[in-house]
Every structure is written in C-alpha cells, then in structure tokens.
Amino acid sequence: MPNQWIVVFRAICKHARHAALLQSIADTLEWDERTGMPIAAGDYRAEQVSTLRAMTHEHLTKPCYGEWLESASQAIGDQDPHSHEATTVRELLRDWKRNCRLPVDLVKRMSEATVKGQQIWDVARKADSFASFQPQLTEIVSLKREIGSLLADGGDAYGALVDEYEPGVSVKSLSEVFAELRGPLVHLVAKLQCSNKQPKVSLLQRQFPIDGQRKLSHYVAEAIGFDFTRGRLSETSHPFCTRLGPDDCRILSRYDGHWLPAGLYGTMHEAGHGMYEQGLPRDWYGLPPGSYTSLGIHESQSRLWENQVGRSKAFWTWLFPKAKEIFPAALSDCTVEDVHFAVNAVRPSLIRVEADEATYNLHVIIRFELERALIGGELVVGDLPGAWNDAYRDCLGIVSPTAADGVLQDVHWSAGLFGYFPTYTLGNLAAAQLFATAKQQIGTLDEQMSSGNFGELLAWLAANVHRFGRCLTGEEIVQKATQKPLSASPLLRSLETRYEQLFG
C-alpha cells in the first residue's frame, strides 16, 4: 500500500473519530436528559445538544475531508470491497455526500426541535394531551420533510429518510413485504382468537414489586450475555439503547408493577441491542467497520433475544424457578407451562412495545402508512389522532380511548425518527431467519437454553452478524449467515409452529 495512501487514510480515520467523539458527547447529554435531567433544564439542554450536532455536521462536511475521501476512493482500486479499509472509505464517502446536502442551520434547527420535542412529548403523554404536542410535532414534520427533499434530490422524500436507517431498501420493497405479511397475520390472529384453548394472561397482571423486577431484569440481561463491565441498565419513560463510547453501552427499560412482561421483555430487547453494540469491532469504534450496518439488523438482534429466545419454552424452563423465587406470592400457584403460554398470548392490543409477535408487525404497518402520509403531505398533523384511530380500527379492530395509549405512545416522531418504524419489521424477519439457522447449526440450543447457557448462541451471532459492522449490508449479512435472501417465510413458519403447539 503506497505511503501517500496510508497518510491520507490515517487522516480520514482521525477526522471521522473526532466526529464520533463529538457525537458521543451529545448522546451522553441526551441520555442524561432521558434519565434524570431536571425539567426546567430543557431549553438549555436543547441548545447544548444542537450546538454539538452542528459542530459535528460542520466537521463532517469540510471540503478537505471530502477531497481526502475522493482521493482514497480512487486509490483503493480493486481492493476487497469488504475489507475494513475499503469499507471505511466507501461508507464515509457515502455519508459525506449525504451530509453535504444538508445546511448546518437546518441540522441545528432539527436538533433543537427534537430535543424540545422529546421533552414536550413526555409531558404531553403523561397529561394525555395531543394538543399540547401538536405544534412541536408540526414543526418537526416540516423540518423532516425539508431534509427528506434535500436528501432525495428530486426523488421521494420519505424514501430518502428510510434510506438513512436501512440503506438500499426502497419504499416499494417495504410496501411489498408489508402486503405479504398483513393477510397471513390478520388471518392467524383471527384463528387464534377463536381457539377454545386460551392462556391465563391475568397471572402476569398480579402484583410484581418493581424492586423484584429490577433484580430479575439484571439477572436475565447478565445471563444472556450483556457485559455490565462495559454497560449499565437504567430506567426511562420509553426503553432505548445508546452507545456512548467503545466500552460504554447504556440500555434502559421501564417497569409496571402489574404487568411483568413490560420490564422483562423491555430489558431483553434493549440488551439484544446492547450486545450487538458490544460485539462490534472495538478497535474500529467511530468508523464504519465498528458501526452497525442498519437498523433492521440492529432490530433483528433485539427481537431475536426478546422473542425467539425469551418466549421459548426452553428459556422459561430455565427462568421460572428464579422468577418464582423473586415473586413467590404472585407465582406460587403457577406452573412453567402456565407462564410460557401466558407470555405467548395473542390478542389485539393498543401498545406496540407490549404487542405479541402475531400482531406486532400490524402496529408497524400502521405507523409506516401514517408517517409516509405525513411526510408526503397527504396527512396534516392535526388530523393524525383521527387517522391513527381509523387505522387501528381497520387493522386490529380496536381504538384507544386515550392519546397516551394511542398516537402519543411512541417517542420516535418527537425525536424526528421518520422512516425508522419499518426497520422493526425487517428486524423481525431477520431475527426469525437467523435464529432458525443458528438453532439448526448449533443443534442442542434448546437444551443449552433450558440450563441457562446462552453463550454459544451469542458467539454464533458475534461470528455471523456483529463482527461485520458496515463491511456488509443487512441483506448481505442475512444471505451469508443463512444462505438465503431475507424472507417473510421463516417468521410466519415460526409463529405458526409455536402457536400450534400452544393453542392446539
């Protein structure tokens, strides 16, 4: 490799890592905002974060940086496109071109609007008042529409926003996947609702003290492989995961004293995200090989641990004695079969993050269609609550009596994350496909999970998913790991098999 190339490449890496440092500081401030910042500090926090976001954007759009990347791109020649060096140059050049389409003032206004938006959303949700959130959401939608238009360069604005989270995936392909899923899922849900055999969901609604739930969540997260020497578990109003450095991954959950699955599965979901972040190449932190490839793959890791593992009979065979030890009063008259059936109940519900596997993707489809209409201008923010209720009535047969459990239930739009929701369904598809392959290749996975041994599964995921960073696309990772393109069939087959065993 020519010396001049090495000098340029090192300059590129240094520049990108400085941007990652700035971003991590802003992310730390936002983590603090969501976990313990005084309410009155909101306006100044918005100014702090937006200043850092603007500094980062200016740093990443410097002309000299673009010149280095263009020069390096030409020098790479026929080098392996999946190598760490080629990936770094290719993906950073892609990011640079994308960033250069956005004026720094727009980036700063977007950051201010979303920091304030999350604060206003939190208050509005607690007060069950969409009206108090509507003006801020209107501003956010307008700014995202402007950003999408600039990124699309004459194309579909919403498609450009989706591409930020799932590179290379078109709105057309998403619509086709959702159409493939909607019919079979609606049919499956209707069939299960008619079964004479139903779980006792009420046993999960007994008194489960929050301190006990914290203990159980920490126990499970550590057992499945989340490294607490490089991360921590906290609480917030809407669970999430954020990486603040190469050895600092924060996961957050929430607990309901009368609904055990909320905290347990919220923790498993975020721990799945966290283990993916912890499994990325540490030495390449701040560069594409050390970054996640897409949110669909990110989501596949969280949903795999939450659903493929967490709702299996093998998992509950291991966990039930511990759960009974922590909650003796609530679970004294229950069997492991009772709890396993209860956590696999299927019923249309209002809350996406607490939805069963059969109905979850219907929640995503609703959001996909609504946000696409918002960005496209076919739906105005003031009409969103009505459109939300109409969609839930048509798709799930239910309507929320409150905005808090309806249009205000998700933090995403207050954070400007338009185009994010579709990645949840892509993640569900990938999770089922990856887990089926892992189970086949490992051979004794059920026996291992029954005894609390999750190490071989995590090692399989590290070898087949985590280690690649952005060296492979999400589609390439699934294809390489499973020898098949991403498909809805494994998820539908997984659901039908499990529910047939439970519901008869």
CSV table of C-alpha atoms in Angstrom, one decimal, residues 107-496:
chain,number,residue,atom,x,y,z
A,107,VAL,CA,-29.3,20.4,11.1
A,108,LYS,CA,-29.1,22.7,14.2
A,109,ARG,CA,-32.8,23.6,13.9
A,110,MET,CA,-33.7,19.9,13.6
A,111,SER,CA,-31.7,19.1,16.7
A,112,GLU,CA,-33.3,21.8,18.7
A,113,ALA,CA,-36.8,20.8,17.6
A,114,THR,CA,-36.3,17.2,18.5
A,115,VAL,CA,-34.6,17.7,21.9
A,116,LYS,CA,-37.5,20.0,22.8
A,117,GLY,CA,-39.9,17.7,21.1
A,118,GLN,CA,-39.0,14.7,23.3
A,119,GLN,CA,-39.4,16.9,26.4
A,120,ILE,CA,-42.8,18.2,25.3
A,121,TRP,CA,-43.9,14.7,24.2
A,122,ASP,CA,-43.0,13.2,27.6
A,123,VAL,CA,-45.2,15.9,29.4
A,124,ALA,CA,-48.0,15.6,26.8
A,125,ARG,CA,-48.1,11.8,27.1
A,126,LYS,CA,-48.3,11.9,30.9
A,127,ALA,CA,-51.1,14.6,30.6
A,128,ASP,CA,-52.8,12.7,27.8
A,129,SER,CA,-52.8,15.8,25.7
A,130,PHE,CA,-52.1,15.6,22.0
A,131,ALA,CA,-53.0,19.3,21.6
A,132,SER,CA,-50.0,20.3,23.7
A,133,PHE,CA,-47.7,18.3,21.5
A,134,GLN,CA,-49.2,19.2,18.1
A,135,PRO,CA,-47.3,22.5,17.5
A,136,GLN,CA,-44.0,20.9,18.1
A,137,LEU,CA,-44.7,17.8,16.0
A,138,THR,CA,-45.9,20.1,13.2
A,139,GLU,CA,-42.5,21.8,13.2
A,140,ILE,CA,-40.7,18.5,13.3
A,141,VAL,CA,-42.6,17.1,10.4
A,142,SER,CA,-42.0,20.3,8.4
A,143,LEU,CA,-38.2,20.0,9.0
A,144,LYS,CA,-38.1,16.3,8.2
A,145,ARG,CA,-40.0,16.9,5.0
A,146,GLU,CA,-37.4,19.6,4.1
A,147,ILE,CA,-34.5,17.2,5.0
A,148,GLY,CA,-36.0,14.4,3.0
A,149,SER,CA,-36.5,16.5,0.0
A,150,LEU,CA,-32.8,17.7,0.1
A,151,LEU,CA,-31.6,14.1,0.5
A,152,ALA,CA,-33.8,12.8,-2.2
A,153,ASP,CA,-32.6,15.3,-4.7
A,154,GLY,CA,-35.9,15.3,-6.6
A,155,GLY,CA,-36.9,11.8,-5.6
A,156,ASP,CA,-39.2,10.5,-2.8
A,157,ALA,CA,-38.6,12.4,0.4
A,158,TYR,CA,-39.9,9.6,2.6
A,159,GLY,CA,-37.8,7.1,0.8
A,160,ALA,CA,-34.7,9.2,1.5
A,161,LEU,CA,-35.5,9.2,5.2
A,162,VAL,CA,-35.9,5.4,5.2
A,163,ASP,CA,-32.5,5.1,3.4
A,164,GLU,CA,-30.9,6.8,6.4
A,165,TYR,CA,-31.8,3.8,8.6
A,166,GLU,CA,-31.9,1.0,6.1
A,167,PRO,CA,-29.5,1.8,3.2
A,168,GLY,CA,-30.7,0.4,-0.2
A,169,VAL,CA,-34.2,-0.5,0.9
A,170,SER,CA,-36.9,1.2,-1.1
A,171,VAL,CA,-40.4,2.2,0.0
A,172,LYS,CA,-41.7,0.0,-2.8
A,173,SER,CA,-40.0,-3.1,-1.4
A,174,LEU,CA,-41.2,-2.3,2.1
A,175,SER,CA,-44.8,-2.0,0.8
A,176,GLU,CA,-44.5,-5.4,-0.8
A,177,VAL,CA,-43.1,-7.0,2.3
A,178,PHE,CA,-45.9,-5.5,4.4
A,179,ALA,CA,-48.5,-6.7,1.9
A,180,GLU,CA,-47.0,-10.2,2.1
A,181,LEU,CA,-47.3,-10.1,5.9
A,182,ARG,CA,-50.6,-8.4,6.5
A,183,GLY,CA,-53.0,-11.0,5.2
A,184,PRO,CA,-51.4,-14.1,6.8
A,185,LEU,CA,-51.0,-12.2,10.2
A,186,VAL,CA,-54.6,-11.0,10.2
A,187,HIS,CA,-55.8,-14.5,9.4
A,188,LEU,CA,-53.6,-16.1,12.1
A,189,VAL,CA,-54.7,-13.6,14.8
A,190,ALA,CA,-58.4,-14.3,13.9
A,191,LYS,CA,-57.9,-18.0,14.0
A,192,LEU,CA,-56.2,-17.9,17.4
A,193,GLN,CA,-58.9,-15.7,18.8
A,194,CYS,CA,-61.4,-18.5,18.0
A,195,SER,CA,-59.4,-21.2,19.7
A,196,ASN,CA,-61.0,-22.9,22.7
A,197,LYS,CA,-57.7,-23.1,24.4
A,198,GLN,CA,-56.5,-19.7,25.8
A,199,PRO,CA,-53.8,-18.7,28.2
A,200,LYS,CA,-54.3,-17.2,31.7
A,201,VAL,CA,-52.9,-13.7,31.0
A,202,SER,CA,-54.2,-12.5,34.3
A,203,LEU,CA,-51.4,-14.3,36.1
A,204,LEU,CA,-49.0,-11.7,34.5
A,205,GLN,CA,-51.1,-8.9,35.9
A,206,ARG,CA,-50.6,-9.7,39.6
A,207,GLN,CA,-48.5,-7.7,42.0
A,208,PHE,CA,-44.9,-7.8,40.8
A,209,PRO,CA,-42.9,-5.4,43.0
A,210,ILE,CA,-40.6,-3.0,41.0
A,211,ASP,CA,-37.5,-3.8,43.0
A,212,GLY,CA,-38.0,-7.5,42.2
A,213,GLN,CA,-38.4,-6.7,38.5
A,214,ARG,CA,-35.2,-4.8,38.5
A,215,LYS,CA,-33.4,-7.8,40.1
A,216,LEU,CA,-34.9,-10.2,37.6
A,217,SER,CA,-34.1,-7.9,34.6
A,218,HIS,CA,-30.5,-7.5,35.7
A,219,TYR,CA,-30.2,-11.3,36.2
A,220,VAL,CA,-31.5,-12.1,32.8
A,221,ALA,CA,-29.5,-9.4,30.9
A,222,GLU,CA,-26.3,-10.7,32.5
A,223,ALA,CA,-27.2,-14.3,31.9
A,224,ILE,CA,-27.8,-13.9,28.2
A,225,GLY,CA,-24.5,-12.0,27.7
A,226,PHE,CA,-24.8,-8.3,28.3
A,227,ASP,CA,-21.5,-7.2,29.6
A,228,PHE,CA,-22.1,-5.0,32.7
A,229,THR,CA,-18.4,-4.1,32.8
A,230,ARG,CA,-19.0,-2.2,29.5
A,231,GLY,CA,-22.6,-1.1,30.1
A,232,ARG,CA,-25.4,-0.4,32.5
A,233,LEU,CA,-29.1,-0.8,32.9
A,234,SER,CA,-31.2,2.2,33.8
A,235,GLU,CA,-34.9,3.3,33.6
A,236,THR,CA,-36.8,5.8,31.4
A,237,SER,CA,-40.2,6.5,30.0
A,238,HIS,CA,-39.5,4.8,26.7
A,239,PRO,CA,-36.9,2.0,26.6
A,240,PHE,CA,-33.8,2.5,24.4
A,241,CYS,CA,-30.2,1.7,23.9
A,242,THR,CA,-27.3,4.1,23.2
A,243,ARG,CA,-23.6,3.6,22.9
A,244,LEU,CA,-21.5,6.4,24.4
A,245,GLY,CA,-18.1,5.0,23.7
A,246,PRO,CA,-16.3,1.8,22.8
A,247,ASP,CA,-16.8,0.5,26.3
A,248,ASP,CA,-19.9,2.3,27.4
A,249,CYS,CA,-23.3,0.9,26.2
A,250,ARG,CA,-26.4,2.1,28.1
A,251,ILE,CA,-29.6,0.2,28.0
A,252,LEU,CA,-32.9,1.5,29.5
A,253,SER,CA,-36.1,-0.3,30.4
A,254,ARG,CA,-39.3,0.6,32.3
A,255,TYR,CA,-41.4,-1.4,34.8
A,256,ASP,CA,-45.1,-1.8,35.5
A,257,GLY,CA,-46.0,-3.3,38.9
A,258,HIS,CA,-49.0,-5.1,37.5
A,259,TRP,CA,-47.5,-6.3,34.2
A,260,LEU,CA,-44.4,-8.5,34.4
A,261,PRO,CA,-43.6,-8.7,30.6
A,262,ALA,CA,-43.1,-4.9,30.3
A,263,GLY,CA,-39.9,-4.8,32.2
A,264,LEU,CA,-38.6,-8.2,31.4
A,265,TYR,CA,-39.0,-8.1,27.7
A,266,GLY,CA,-38.1,-4.4,27.5
A,267,THR,CA,-34.8,-5.3,29.1
A,268,MET,CA,-34.2,-8.3,26.9
A,269,HIS,CA,-35.0,-6.2,23.8
A,270,GLU,CA,-32.6,-3.5,24.8
A,271,ALA,CA,-29.9,-6.0,25.9
A,272,GLY,CA,-30.1,-7.5,22.5
A,273,HIS,CA,-29.3,-4.1,21.0
A,274,GLY,CA,-26.6,-3.7,23.6
A,275,MET,CA,-24.9,-7.0,22.9
A,276,TYR,CA,-24.8,-6.1,19.2
A,277,GLU,CA,-23.1,-2.8,20.0
A,278,GLN,CA,-20.7,-4.6,22.4
A,279,GLY,CA,-19.9,-7.2,19.7
A,280,LEU,CA,-18.9,-4.7,17.0
A,281,PRO,CA,-15.1,-4.4,16.4
A,282,ARG,CA,-13.9,-2.3,19.3
A,283,ASP,CA,-10.7,-1.1,17.6
A,284,TRP,CA,-12.8,0.4,14.8
A,285,TYR,CA,-15.1,2.4,17.0
A,286,GLY,CA,-16.1,5.7,15.3
A,287,LEU,CA,-15.5,4.2,11.8
A,288,PRO,CA,-17.8,2.1,9.6
A,289,PRO,CA,-16.3,-1.3,10.4
A,290,GLY,CA,-17.1,-0.6,14.1
A,291,SER,CA,-20.6,0.7,13.5
A,292,TYR,CA,-23.9,-1.1,13.0
A,293,THR,CA,-24.8,-1.7,9.4
A,294,SER,CA,-28.6,-0.9,9.5
A,295,LEU,CA,-31.4,-0.6,12.0
A,296,GLY,CA,-33.1,-3.7,10.6
A,297,ILE,CA,-30.1,-5.8,11.6
A,298,HIS,CA,-29.9,-3.9,14.9
A,299,GLU,CA,-33.5,-4.7,15.5
A,300,SER,CA,-33.0,-8.3,14.5
A,301,GLN,CA,-30.7,-8.7,17.5
A,302,SER,CA,-33.1,-7.2,20.0
A,303,ARG,CA,-36.1,-9.1,18.7
A,304,LEU,CA,-34.2,-12.4,18.5
A,305,TRP,CA,-33.4,-12.3,22.2
A,306,GLU,CA,-36.8,-10.8,23.2
A,307,ASN,CA,-39.0,-13.2,21.1
A,308,GLN,CA,-37.1,-16.2,19.6
A,309,VAL,CA,-35.3,-16.8,23.0
A,310,GLY,CA,-37.5,-15.0,25.5
A,311,ARG,CA,-40.8,-16.6,24.6
A,312,SER,CA,-39.5,-20.1,24.1
A,313,LYS,CA,-40.3,-23.0,26.4
A,314,ALA,CA,-36.6,-23.6,26.9
A,315,PHE,CA,-36.0,-20.1,28.2
A,316,TRP,CA,-38.8,-20.3,30.7
A,317,THR,CA,-37.7,-23.8,31.8
A,318,TRP,CA,-34.6,-22.1,33.0
A,319,LEU,CA,-36.0,-18.8,34.3
A,320,PHE,CA,-39.2,-19.9,36.0
A,321,PRO,CA,-37.5,-21.1,39.3
A,322,LYS,CA,-35.7,-17.8,39.6
A,323,ALA,CA,-38.9,-15.8,38.8
A,324,LYS,CA,-40.8,-17.8,41.4
A,325,GLU,CA,-38.1,-17.2,44.0
A,326,ILE,CA,-38.3,-13.4,43.4
A,327,PHE,CA,-42.1,-13.3,43.2
A,328,PRO,CA,-43.3,-16.2,45.4
A,329,ALA,CA,-46.7,-14.6,46.2
A,330,ALA,CA,-47.5,-13.9,42.5
A,331,LEU,CA,-46.3,-17.2,41.0
A,332,SER,CA,-46.8,-19.7,43.8
A,333,ASP,CA,-49.9,-21.3,42.1
A,334,CYS,CA,-48.4,-21.3,38.6
A,335,THR,CA,-46.5,-23.8,36.5
A,336,VAL,CA,-43.9,-23.1,33.9
A,337,GLU,CA,-46.4,-24.2,31.3
A,338,ASP,CA,-48.9,-21.5,32.6
A,339,VAL,CA,-46.3,-18.7,32.3
A,340,HIS,CA,-45.0,-19.8,29.0
A,341,PHE,CA,-48.4,-19.9,27.5
A,342,ALA,CA,-49.3,-16.5,29.1
A,343,VAL,CA,-46.3,-14.7,27.6
A,344,ASN,CA,-47.3,-16.1,24.2
A,345,ALA,CA,-50.9,-14.8,24.4
A,346,VAL,CA,-52.2,-13.4,21.1
A,347,ARG,CA,-54.7,-10.6,21.3
A,348,PRO,CA,-55.1,-7.2,19.6
A,349,SER,CA,-53.7,-4.6,21.9
A,350,LEU,CA,-53.0,-0.9,21.9
A,351,ILE,CA,-49.4,-0.7,22.8
A,352,ARG,CA,-46.8,-1.6,20.2
A,353,VAL,CA,-43.9,-2.4,22.6
A,354,GLU,CA,-46.1,-4.8,24.5
A,355,ALA,CA,-47.7,-6.4,21.5
A,356,ASP,CA,-47.5,-10.1,20.9
A,357,GLU,CA,-45.5,-11.4,17.9
A,358,ALA,CA,-48.5,-12.1,15.8
A,359,THR,CA,-49.9,-8.5,16.0
A,360,TYR,CA,-46.6,-6.5,16.4
A,361,ASN,CA,-46.0,-6.0,12.7
A,362,LEU,CA,-49.5,-4.7,12.2
A,363,HIS,CA,-48.6,-1.9,14.6
A,364,VAL,CA,-45.6,-1.2,12.4
A,365,ILE,CA,-47.6,-1.2,9.2
A,366,ILE,CA,-50.0,1.4,10.7
A,367,ARG,CA,-47.1,3.7,11.6
A,368,PHE,CA,-45.4,3.2,8.2
A,369,GLU,CA,-48.5,4.3,6.3
A,370,LEU,CA,-49.2,7.3,8.6
A,371,GLU,CA,-45.7,8.7,8.6
A,372,ARG,CA,-45.4,8.2,4.9
A,373,ALA,CA,-48.6,10.3,4.5
A,374,LEU,CA,-47.3,12.9,6.9
A,375,ILE,CA,-44.0,13.4,5.0
A,376,GLY,CA,-45.8,13.2,1.7
A,377,GLY,CA,-48.2,15.9,2.7
A,378,GLU,CA,-51.4,13.8,2.3
A,379,LEU,CA,-52.0,13.9,6.1
A,380,VAL,CA,-51.7,17.0,8.3
A,381,VAL,CA,-50.6,16.7,11.9
A,382,GLY,CA,-53.9,18.0,13.3
A,383,ASP,CA,-55.7,15.0,11.7
A,384,LEU,CA,-53.2,12.5,12.9
A,385,PRO,CA,-55.2,11.3,16.0
A,386,GLY,CA,-58.3,10.6,13.9
A,387,ALA,CA,-56.2,8.8,11.2
A,388,TRP,CA,-54.5,6.8,13.9
A,389,ASN,CA,-57.8,5.6,15.4
A,390,ASP,CA,-59.2,4.8,12.0
A,391,ALA,CA,-56.1,2.7,11.1
A,392,TYR,CA,-56.3,0.8,14.4
A,393,ARG,CA,-60.0,0.1,13.9
A,394,ASP,CA,-59.4,-1.2,10.4
A,395,CYS,CA,-56.3,-3.3,11.1
A,396,LEU,CA,-56.7,-4.5,14.7
A,397,GLY,CA,-60.3,-3.9,15.5
A,398,ILE,CA,-59.6,-1.6,18.5
A,399,VAL,CA,-59.4,2.1,19.2
A,400,SER,CA,-57.6,3.7,22.1
A,401,PRO,CA,-59.7,5.8,24.5
A,402,THR,CA,-56.7,8.0,25.2
A,403,ALA,CA,-54.0,9.7,23.2
A,404,ALA,CA,-51.3,8.5,25.7
A,405,ASP,CA,-52.0,4.9,24.7
A,406,GLY,CA,-52.7,5.9,21.1
A,407,VAL,CA,-50.9,8.5,18.9
A,408,LEU,CA,-48.6,9.6,21.8
A,409,GLN,CA,-47.4,6.2,22.8
A,410,ASP,CA,-44.1,6.2,20.9
A,411,VAL,CA,-41.2,8.6,21.3
A,412,HIS,CA,-40.0,8.3,17.7
A,413,TRP,CA,-41.8,11.1,16.0
A,414,SER,CA,-40.9,13.6,18.8
A,415,ALA,CA,-37.2,12.6,18.1
A,416,GLY,CA,-37.6,13.1,14.3
A,417,LEU,CA,-37.2,9.4,13.6
A,418,PHE,CA,-39.4,9.2,10.5
A,419,GLY,CA,-38.5,6.2,8.4
A,420,TYR,CA,-37.4,4.3,11.5
A,421,PHE,CA,-40.5,2.2,12.1
A,422,PRO,CA,-40.2,-0.1,9.0
A,423,THR,CA,-36.9,-1.4,10.3
A,424,TYR,CA,-38.7,-3.1,13.2
A,425,THR,CA,-40.5,-5.4,10.8
A,426,LEU,CA,-37.3,-6.0,8.8
A,427,GLY,CA,-35.7,-6.9,12.1
A,428,ASN,CA,-38.4,-9.4,13.0
A,429,LEU,CA,-37.9,-11.1,9.6
A,430,ALA,CA,-34.2,-11.3,10.0
A,431,ALA,CA,-34.4,-12.4,13.7
A,432,ALA,CA,-36.6,-15.4,12.8
A,433,GLN,CA,-34.4,-16.4,9.8
A,434,LEU,CA,-31.1,-16.0,11.7
A,435,PHE,CA,-32.4,-17.9,14.8
A,436,ALA,CA,-33.7,-20.8,12.7
A,437,THR,CA,-30.2,-21.2,11.1
A,438,ALA,CA,-28.4,-20.8,14.5
A,439,LYS,CA,-30.7,-23.4,16.0
A,440,GLN,CA,-30.0,-25.8,13.1
A,441,GLN,CA,-26.2,-25.3,13.2
A,442,ILE,CA,-25.8,-25.4,17.0
A,443,GLY,CA,-28.0,-28.5,17.3
A,444,THR,CA,-28.6,-28.5,21.0
A,445,LEU,CA,-29.7,-24.9,21.5
A,446,ASP,CA,-32.9,-25.8,23.3
A,447,GLU,CA,-31.1,-27.9,25.8
A,448,GLN,CA,-28.5,-25.2,26.4
A,449,MET,CA,-31.1,-22.5,27.0
A,450,SER,CA,-33.0,-24.8,29.3
A,451,SER,CA,-30.0,-24.8,31.6
A,452,GLY,CA,-29.3,-21.1,31.2
A,453,ASN,CA,-26.4,-21.4,28.8
A,454,PHE,CA,-26.7,-18.7,26.1
A,455,GLY,CA,-23.0,-18.4,25.3
A,456,GLU,CA,-22.9,-20.5,22.1
A,457,LEU,CA,-25.9,-18.6,20.7
A,458,LEU,CA,-24.2,-15.2,21.4
A,459,ALA,CA,-20.9,-16.5,19.9
A,460,TRP,CA,-22.8,-17.6,16.8
A,461,LEU,CA,-24.3,-14.1,16.5
A,462,ALA,CA,-21.0,-12.4,17.1
A,463,ALA,CA,-19.4,-14.5,14.3
A,464,ASN,CA,-22.2,-14.2,11.8
A,465,VAL,CA,-23.6,-10.7,12.5
A,466,HIS,CA,-21.8,-8.5,14.9
A,467,ARG,CA,-18.2,-8.7,13.6
A,468,PHE,CA,-19.0,-7.3,10.2
A,469,GLY,CA,-20.1,-3.8,11.2
A,470,ARG,CA,-20.8,-1.9,7.9
A,471,CYS,CA,-18.5,-4.2,5.9
A,472,LEU,CA,-21.6,-6.0,4.8
A,473,THR,CA,-25.1,-4.7,4.2
A,474,GLY,CA,-28.0,-6.0,6.2
A,475,GLU,CA,-29.2,-8.1,3.2
A,476,GLU,CA,-25.6,-9.5,2.7
A,477,ILE,CA,-25.4,-10.5,6.4
A,478,VAL,CA,-28.6,-12.4,6.3
A,479,GLN,CA,-27.7,-14.1,3.0
A,480,LYS,CA,-24.2,-15.0,4.2
A,481,ALA,CA,-25.4,-16.4,7.5
A,482,THR,CA,-28.4,-18.3,6.3
A,483,GLN,CA,-27.5,-18.9,2.6
A,484,LYS,CA,-30.9,-17.5,1.7
A,485,PRO,CA,-32.2,-14.0,0.9
A,486,LEU,CA,-34.4,-12.3,3.6
A,487,SER,CA,-37.9,-13.6,3.5
A,488,ALA,CA,-41.2,-13.5,5.5
A,489,SER,CA,-41.5,-17.3,5.4
A,490,PRO,CA,-39.3,-18.1,8.5
A,491,LEU,CA,-41.2,-15.7,10.7
A,492,LEU,CA,-44.6,-16.9,9.6
A,493,ARG,CA,-43.4,-20.5,10.0
A,494,SER,CA,-42.0,-19.8,13.4
A,495,LEU,CA,-45.3,-18.3,14.6
A,496,GLU,CA,-47.5,-21.0,13.2
